[in-house]
Every structure is written in structure tokens, then in C-alpha cells.
mmCIF file with all atom_site columns, C-alpha atoms in Angstrom:
data_model
loop_
_atom_site.group_PDB
_atom_site.id
_atom_site.type_symbol
_atom_site.label_atom_id
_atom_site.label_alt_id
_atom_site.label_comp_id
_atom_site.label_asym_id
_atom_site.label_entity_id
_atom_site.label_seq_id
_atom_site.pdbx_PDB_ins_code
_atom_site.Cartn_x
_atom_site.Cartn_y
_atom_site.Cartn_z
_atom_site.occupancy
_atom_site.B_iso_or_equiv
_atom_site.pdbx_formal_charge
_atom_site.auth_seq_id
_atom_site.auth_comp_id
_atom_site.auth_asym_id
_atom_site.auth_atom_id
_atom_site.pdbx_PDB_model_num
ATOM 1   C CA . ILE A 1 1   ? -50.522 -247.436 -89.302 1.00 76.00 ? 1   ILE A CA 1
ATOM 2   C CA . SER A 1 2   ? -53.694 -245.405 -89.580 1.00 84.00 ? 2   SER A CA 1
ATOM 3   C CA . ALA A 1 3   ? -54.385 -242.222 -87.635 1.00 80.00 ? 3   ALA A CA 1
ATOM 4   C CA . CYS A 1 4   ? -57.047 -244.036 -85.575 1.00 86.00 ? 4   CYS A CA 1
ATOM 5   C CA . GLU A 1 5   ? -54.644 -246.840 -84.691 1.00 87.00 ? 5   GLU A CA 1
ATOM 6   C CA . ARG A 1 6   ? -51.936 -244.330 -83.793 1.00 83.00 ? 6   ARG A CA 1
ATOM 7   C CA . GLU A 1 7   ? -54.332 -242.435 -81.549 1.00 85.00 ? 7   GLU A CA 1
ATOM 8   C CA . LEU A 1 8   ? -55.399 -245.665 -79.851 1.00 88.00 ? 8   LEU A CA 1
ATOM 9   C CA . LEU A 1 9   ? -51.776 -246.685 -79.241 1.00 85.00 ? 9   LEU A CA 1
ATOM 10  C CA . LEU A 1 10  ? -50.891 -243.254 -77.849 1.00 85.00 ? 10  LEU A CA 1
ATOM 11  C CA . THR A 1 11  ? -53.860 -243.386 -75.516 1.00 88.00 ? 11  THR A CA 1
ATOM 12  C CA . ARG A 1 12  ? -52.957 -246.877 -74.343 1.00 89.00 ? 12  ARG A CA 1
ATOM 13  C CA . GLY A 1 13  ? -49.358 -245.816 -73.740 1.00 86.00 ? 13  GLY A CA 1
ATOM 14  C CA . VAL A 1 14  ? -50.198 -242.759 -71.670 1.00 86.00 ? 14  VAL A CA 1
ATOM 15  C CA . LEU A 1 15  ? -52.898 -244.515 -69.634 1.00 89.00 ? 15  LEU A CA 1
ATOM 16  C CA . CYS A 1 16  ? -50.524 -247.427 -69.047 1.00 87.00 ? 16  CYS A CA 1
ATOM 17  C CA . ALA A 1 17  ? -47.890 -244.980 -67.774 1.00 85.00 ? 17  ALA A CA 1
ATOM 18  C CA . MET A 1 18  ? -50.495 -243.483 -65.470 1.00 85.00 ? 18  MET A CA 1
ATOM 19  C CA . CYS A 1 19  ? -51.102 -246.993 -64.083 1.00 84.00 ? 19  CYS A CA 1
ATOM 20  C CA . THR A 1 20  ? -47.429 -247.476 -63.211 1.00 82.00 ? 20  THR A CA 1
ATOM 21  C CA . ALA A 1 21  ? -45.164 -245.704 -60.777 1.00 66.00 ? 21  ALA A CA 1
ATOM 22  C CA . ALA A 1 22  ? -44.797 -242.684 -63.059 1.00 66.00 ? 22  ALA A CA 1
ATOM 23  C CA . GLY A 1 23  ? -45.598 -239.356 -61.452 1.00 73.00 ? 23  GLY A CA 1
ATOM 24  C CA . VAL A 1 24  ? -47.590 -236.446 -62.824 1.00 72.00 ? 24  VAL A CA 1
ATOM 25  C CA . ARG A 1 25  ? -44.619 -234.719 -64.443 1.00 77.00 ? 25  ARG A CA 1
ATOM 26  C CA . GLU A 1 26  ? -43.410 -237.915 -66.076 1.00 81.00 ? 26  GLU A CA 1
ATOM 27  C CA . VAL A 1 27  ? -46.839 -238.586 -67.580 1.00 80.00 ? 27  VAL A CA 1
ATOM 28  C CA . ARG A 1 28  ? -47.135 -234.989 -68.840 1.00 79.00 ? 28  ARG A CA 1
ATOM 29  C CA . THR A 1 29  ? -43.662 -235.290 -70.408 1.00 82.00 ? 29  THR A CA 1
ATOM 30  C CA . LEU A 1 30  ? -44.568 -238.615 -72.020 1.00 79.00 ? 30  LEU A CA 1
ATOM 31  C CA . LEU A 1 31  ? -47.776 -237.150 -73.451 1.00 78.00 ? 31  LEU A CA 1
ATOM 32  C CA . THR A 1 32  ? -45.896 -234.155 -74.853 1.00 78.00 ? 32  THR A CA 1
ATOM 33  C CA . ILE A 1 33  ? -43.229 -236.363 -76.476 1.00 78.00 ? 33  ILE A CA 1
ATOM 34  C CA . LEU A 1 34  ? -45.730 -238.801 -77.950 1.00 73.00 ? 34  LEU A CA 1
ATOM 35  C CA . LEU A 1 35  ? -47.861 -236.021 -79.372 1.00 71.00 ? 35  LEU A CA 1
ATOM 36  C CA . ALA A 1 36  ? -44.812 -234.344 -80.906 1.00 73.00 ? 36  ALA A CA 1
ATOM 37  C CA . ASP A 1 37  ? -43.718 -237.644 -82.470 1.00 65.00 ? 37  ASP A CA 1
ATOM 38  C CA . ALA A 1 38  ? -47.220 -238.134 -83.867 1.00 58.00 ? 38  ALA A CA 1
ATOM 39  C CA . ASN A 1 39  ? -47.289 -234.579 -85.241 1.00 60.00 ? 39  ASN A CA 1
ATOM 40  C CA . ALA A 1 40  ? -50.384 -233.981 -83.132 1.00 56.00 ? 40  ALA A CA 1
ATOM 41  C CA . ARG A 1 41  ? -51.314 -230.787 -81.340 1.00 54.00 ? 41  ARG A CA 1
ATOM 42  C CA . ASP A 1 42  ? -49.903 -230.498 -77.843 1.00 53.00 ? 42  ASP A CA 1
ATOM 43  C CA . GLU A 1 43  ? -52.967 -228.667 -76.535 1.00 58.00 ? 43  GLU A CA 1
ATOM 44  C CA . PRO A 1 44  ? -56.697 -229.109 -76.919 1.00 59.00 ? 44  PRO A CA 1
ATOM 45  C CA . PRO A 1 45  ? -58.449 -229.403 -79.178 1.00 57.00 ? 45  PRO A CA 1
ATOM 46  C CA . ALA A 1 46  ? -56.273 -232.246 -80.346 1.00 60.00 ? 46  ALA A CA 1
ATOM 47  C CA . ASP A 1 47  ? -56.509 -234.020 -83.661 1.00 67.00 ? 47  ASP A CA 1
ATOM 48  C CA . GLY A 1 48  ? -58.543 -236.905 -82.268 1.00 82.00 ? 48  GLY A CA 1
ATOM 49  C CA . ILE A 1 49  ? -61.170 -237.658 -79.670 1.00 88.00 ? 49  ILE A CA 1
ATOM 50  C CA . LEU A 1 50  ? -58.950 -239.899 -77.565 1.00 91.00 ? 50  LEU A CA 1
ATOM 51  C CA . LEU A 1 51  ? -56.162 -237.333 -77.601 1.00 87.00 ? 51  LEU A CA 1
ATOM 52  C CA . ASN A 1 52  ? -58.602 -234.765 -76.243 1.00 88.00 ? 52  ASN A CA 1
ATOM 53  C CA . PHE A 1 53  ? -59.510 -237.268 -73.539 1.00 93.00 ? 53  PHE A CA 1
ATOM 54  C CA . LEU A 1 54  ? -55.832 -237.639 -72.647 1.00 90.00 ? 54  LEU A CA 1
ATOM 55  C CA . HIS A 1 55  ? -55.439 -233.879 -72.272 1.00 87.00 ? 55  HIS A CA 1
ATOM 56  C CA . VAL A 1 56  ? -58.346 -233.756 -69.826 1.00 91.00 ? 56  VAL A CA 1
ATOM 57  C CA . ALA A 1 57  ? -57.256 -236.928 -68.000 1.00 91.00 ? 57  ALA A CA 1
ATOM 58  C CA . VAL A 1 58  ? -53.725 -235.648 -67.465 1.00 88.00 ? 58  VAL A CA 1
ATOM 59  C CA . LEU A 1 59  ? -55.062 -232.233 -66.438 1.00 89.00 ? 59  LEU A CA 1
ATOM 60  C CA . ALA A 1 60  ? -57.328 -233.965 -63.914 1.00 91.00 ? 60  ALA A CA 1
ATOM 61  C CA . THR A 1 61  ? -54.381 -235.839 -62.419 1.00 86.00 ? 61  THR A CA 1
ATOM 62  C CA . GLU A 1 62  ? -52.301 -232.668 -62.281 1.00 85.00 ? 62  GLU A CA 1
ATOM 63  C CA . ARG A 1 63  ? -55.126 -230.986 -60.365 1.00 89.00 ? 63  ARG A CA 1
ATOM 64  C CA . GLY A 1 64  ? -55.898 -234.054 -58.278 1.00 87.00 ? 64  GLY A CA 1
ATOM 65  C CA . SER A 1 65  ? -59.512 -233.858 -59.436 1.00 91.00 ? 65  SER A CA 1
ATOM 66  C CA . LEU A 1 66  ? -61.220 -237.233 -59.482 1.00 91.00 ? 66  LEU A CA 1
ATOM 67  C CA . ALA A 1 67  ? -64.462 -235.456 -60.401 1.00 92.00 ? 67  ALA A CA 1
ATOM 68  C CA . LEU A 1 68  ? -62.857 -234.024 -63.571 1.00 94.00 ? 68  LEU A CA 1
ATOM 69  C CA . PHE A 1 69  ? -61.368 -237.414 -64.457 1.00 93.00 ? 69  PHE A CA 1
ATOM 70  C CA . ASN A 1 70  ? -64.725 -239.155 -63.975 1.00 93.00 ? 70  ASN A CA 1
ATOM 71  C CA . HIS A 1 71  ? -66.443 -236.462 -66.052 1.00 95.00 ? 71  HIS A CA 1
ATOM 72  C CA . ALA A 1 72  ? -63.916 -236.967 -68.870 1.00 95.00 ? 72  ALA A CA 1
ATOM 73  C CA . CYS A 1 73  ? -64.479 -240.724 -68.737 1.00 95.00 ? 73  CYS A CA 1
ATOM 74  C CA . ALA A 1 74  ? -68.230 -240.164 -68.998 1.00 95.00 ? 74  ALA A CA 1
ATOM 75  C CA . VAL A 1 75  ? -67.991 -237.651 -71.843 1.00 95.00 ? 75  VAL A CA 1
ATOM 76  C CA . TYR A 1 76  ? -65.519 -239.757 -73.832 1.00 95.00 ? 76  TYR A CA 1
ATOM 77  C CA . LYS A 1 77  ? -67.111 -243.118 -72.944 1.00 95.00 ? 77  LYS A CA 1
ATOM 78  C CA . PRO A 1 78  ? -68.102 -243.992 -76.541 1.00 95.00 ? 78  PRO A CA 1
ATOM 79  C CA . ALA A 1 79  ? -64.508 -243.483 -77.705 1.00 94.00 ? 79  ALA A CA 1
ATOM 80  C CA . LEU A 1 80  ? -63.068 -245.345 -74.716 1.00 95.00 ? 80  LEU A CA 1
ATOM 81  C CA . GLN A 1 81  ? -65.348 -248.296 -75.447 1.00 93.00 ? 81  GLN A CA 1
ATOM 82  C CA . ARG A 1 82  ? -63.465 -248.889 -78.701 1.00 90.00 ? 82  ARG A CA 1
ATOM 83  C CA . ASP A 1 83  ? -60.928 -250.897 -76.722 1.00 92.00 ? 83  ASP A CA 1
ATOM 84  C CA . PRO A 1 84  ? -61.615 -252.903 -73.549 1.00 93.00 ? 84  PRO A CA 1
ATOM 85  C CA . ALA A 1 85  ? -58.048 -252.197 -72.382 1.00 93.00 ? 85  ALA A CA 1
ATOM 86  C CA . LEU A 1 86  ? -58.830 -248.469 -72.220 1.00 94.00 ? 86  LEU A CA 1
ATOM 87  C CA . GLN A 1 87  ? -61.733 -249.149 -69.896 1.00 91.00 ? 87  GLN A CA 1
ATOM 88  C CA . ARG A 1 88  ? -59.503 -251.244 -67.617 1.00 92.00 ? 88  ARG A CA 1
ATOM 89  C CA . TYR A 1 89  ? -56.780 -248.591 -67.651 1.00 92.00 ? 89  TYR A CA 1
ATOM 90  C CA . THR A 1 90  ? -59.199 -245.811 -66.729 1.00 92.00 ? 90  THR A CA 1
ATOM 91  C CA . GLN A 1 91  ? -60.459 -247.870 -63.785 1.00 90.00 ? 91  GLN A CA 1
ATOM 92  C CA . ILE A 1 92  ? -56.899 -248.419 -62.551 1.00 89.00 ? 92  ILE A CA 1
ATOM 93  C CA . VAL A 1 93  ? -56.015 -244.761 -63.074 1.00 89.00 ? 93  VAL A CA 1
ATOM 94  C CA . SER A 1 94  ? -59.026 -243.608 -61.078 1.00 88.00 ? 94  SER A CA 1
ATOM 95  C CA . GLN A 1 95  ? -57.987 -245.882 -58.208 1.00 86.00 ? 95  GLN A CA 1
ATOM 96  C CA . LYS A 1 96  ? -54.253 -245.222 -58.339 1.00 84.00 ? 96  LYS A CA 1
ATOM 97  C CA . CYS A 1 97  ? -53.802 -241.630 -59.419 1.00 80.00 ? 97  CYS A CA 1
ATOM 98  C CA . PHE A 1 98  ? -56.151 -239.984 -57.004 1.00 80.00 ? 98  PHE A CA 1
ATOM 99  C CA . THR A 1 99  ? -54.427 -241.101 -53.825 1.00 68.00 ? 99  THR A CA 1
ATOM 100 C CA . THR A 1 100 ? -52.199 -238.848 -51.757 1.00 47.00 ? 100 THR A CA 1
ATOM 101 C CA . GLU A 1 101 ? -49.095 -240.838 -52.739 1.00 48.00 ? 101 GLU A CA 1
ATOM 102 C CA . TRP A 1 102 ? -49.378 -240.400 -56.517 1.00 46.00 ? 102 TRP A CA 1
ATOM 103 C CA . GLY A 1 103 ? -47.776 -237.390 -58.099 1.00 45.00 ? 103 GLY A CA 1
ATOM 104 C CA . ALA A 1 104 ? -45.207 -236.798 -55.398 1.00 44.00 ? 104 ALA A CA 1
ATOM 105 C CA . SER A 1 105 ? -42.360 -237.024 -57.892 1.00 40.00 ? 105 SER A CA 1
#
């Protein structure tokens, strides 16, 4: 598996977790584990564009900042357009993760 494919799969996995019932801590833990398994940096700047996006996206959810999440989606839009699933996931995340219920765990 190439580095680009690995990065795409990691991004899909974390965004998918953000779309489920996982809370903020669970998503942060998942991101940390996946990055460690991929021998990627656990802090920005990461080894790939999508991994940098994930750092900002998770940070935005931790802070409850829809504005930061939307800004990250705009900045990383060319990279996110590589896969239509990423665009769908980011739409779901923006709807689900920035409600008062998400992140209570």
C-alpha cells in the first residue's frame, strides 16, 4: 500500500469514527493510534496533507469550533476532493459533531 493510499485510508477511518457515536476523546485516541501504526507524526505538521487536515479537524471538534472545521475544509478542499467519500464524511461531521450532544463522553 502506498503512502498516499495509507493516508487516504487513515483519513476515511477517522472521519468515519467522527460520524458515529464516538466522542471527542475516542476520536483523538483513534487518531493517535492510527498515526503511531502508520509511523506518522502525531502532531502537525504531519507527513501528508490529509493528516494535517485531520489534526485541524479533530482540534476543531475538541474546541467545538465549527468555524475552524469549515476553514480546514476550505483550505484542504483540493485534497479532500480526491475521494467523494471524504466530502460526504466532512458534511456529516459538520452536522453531527457541532451539536451540544456530541463530545459528552
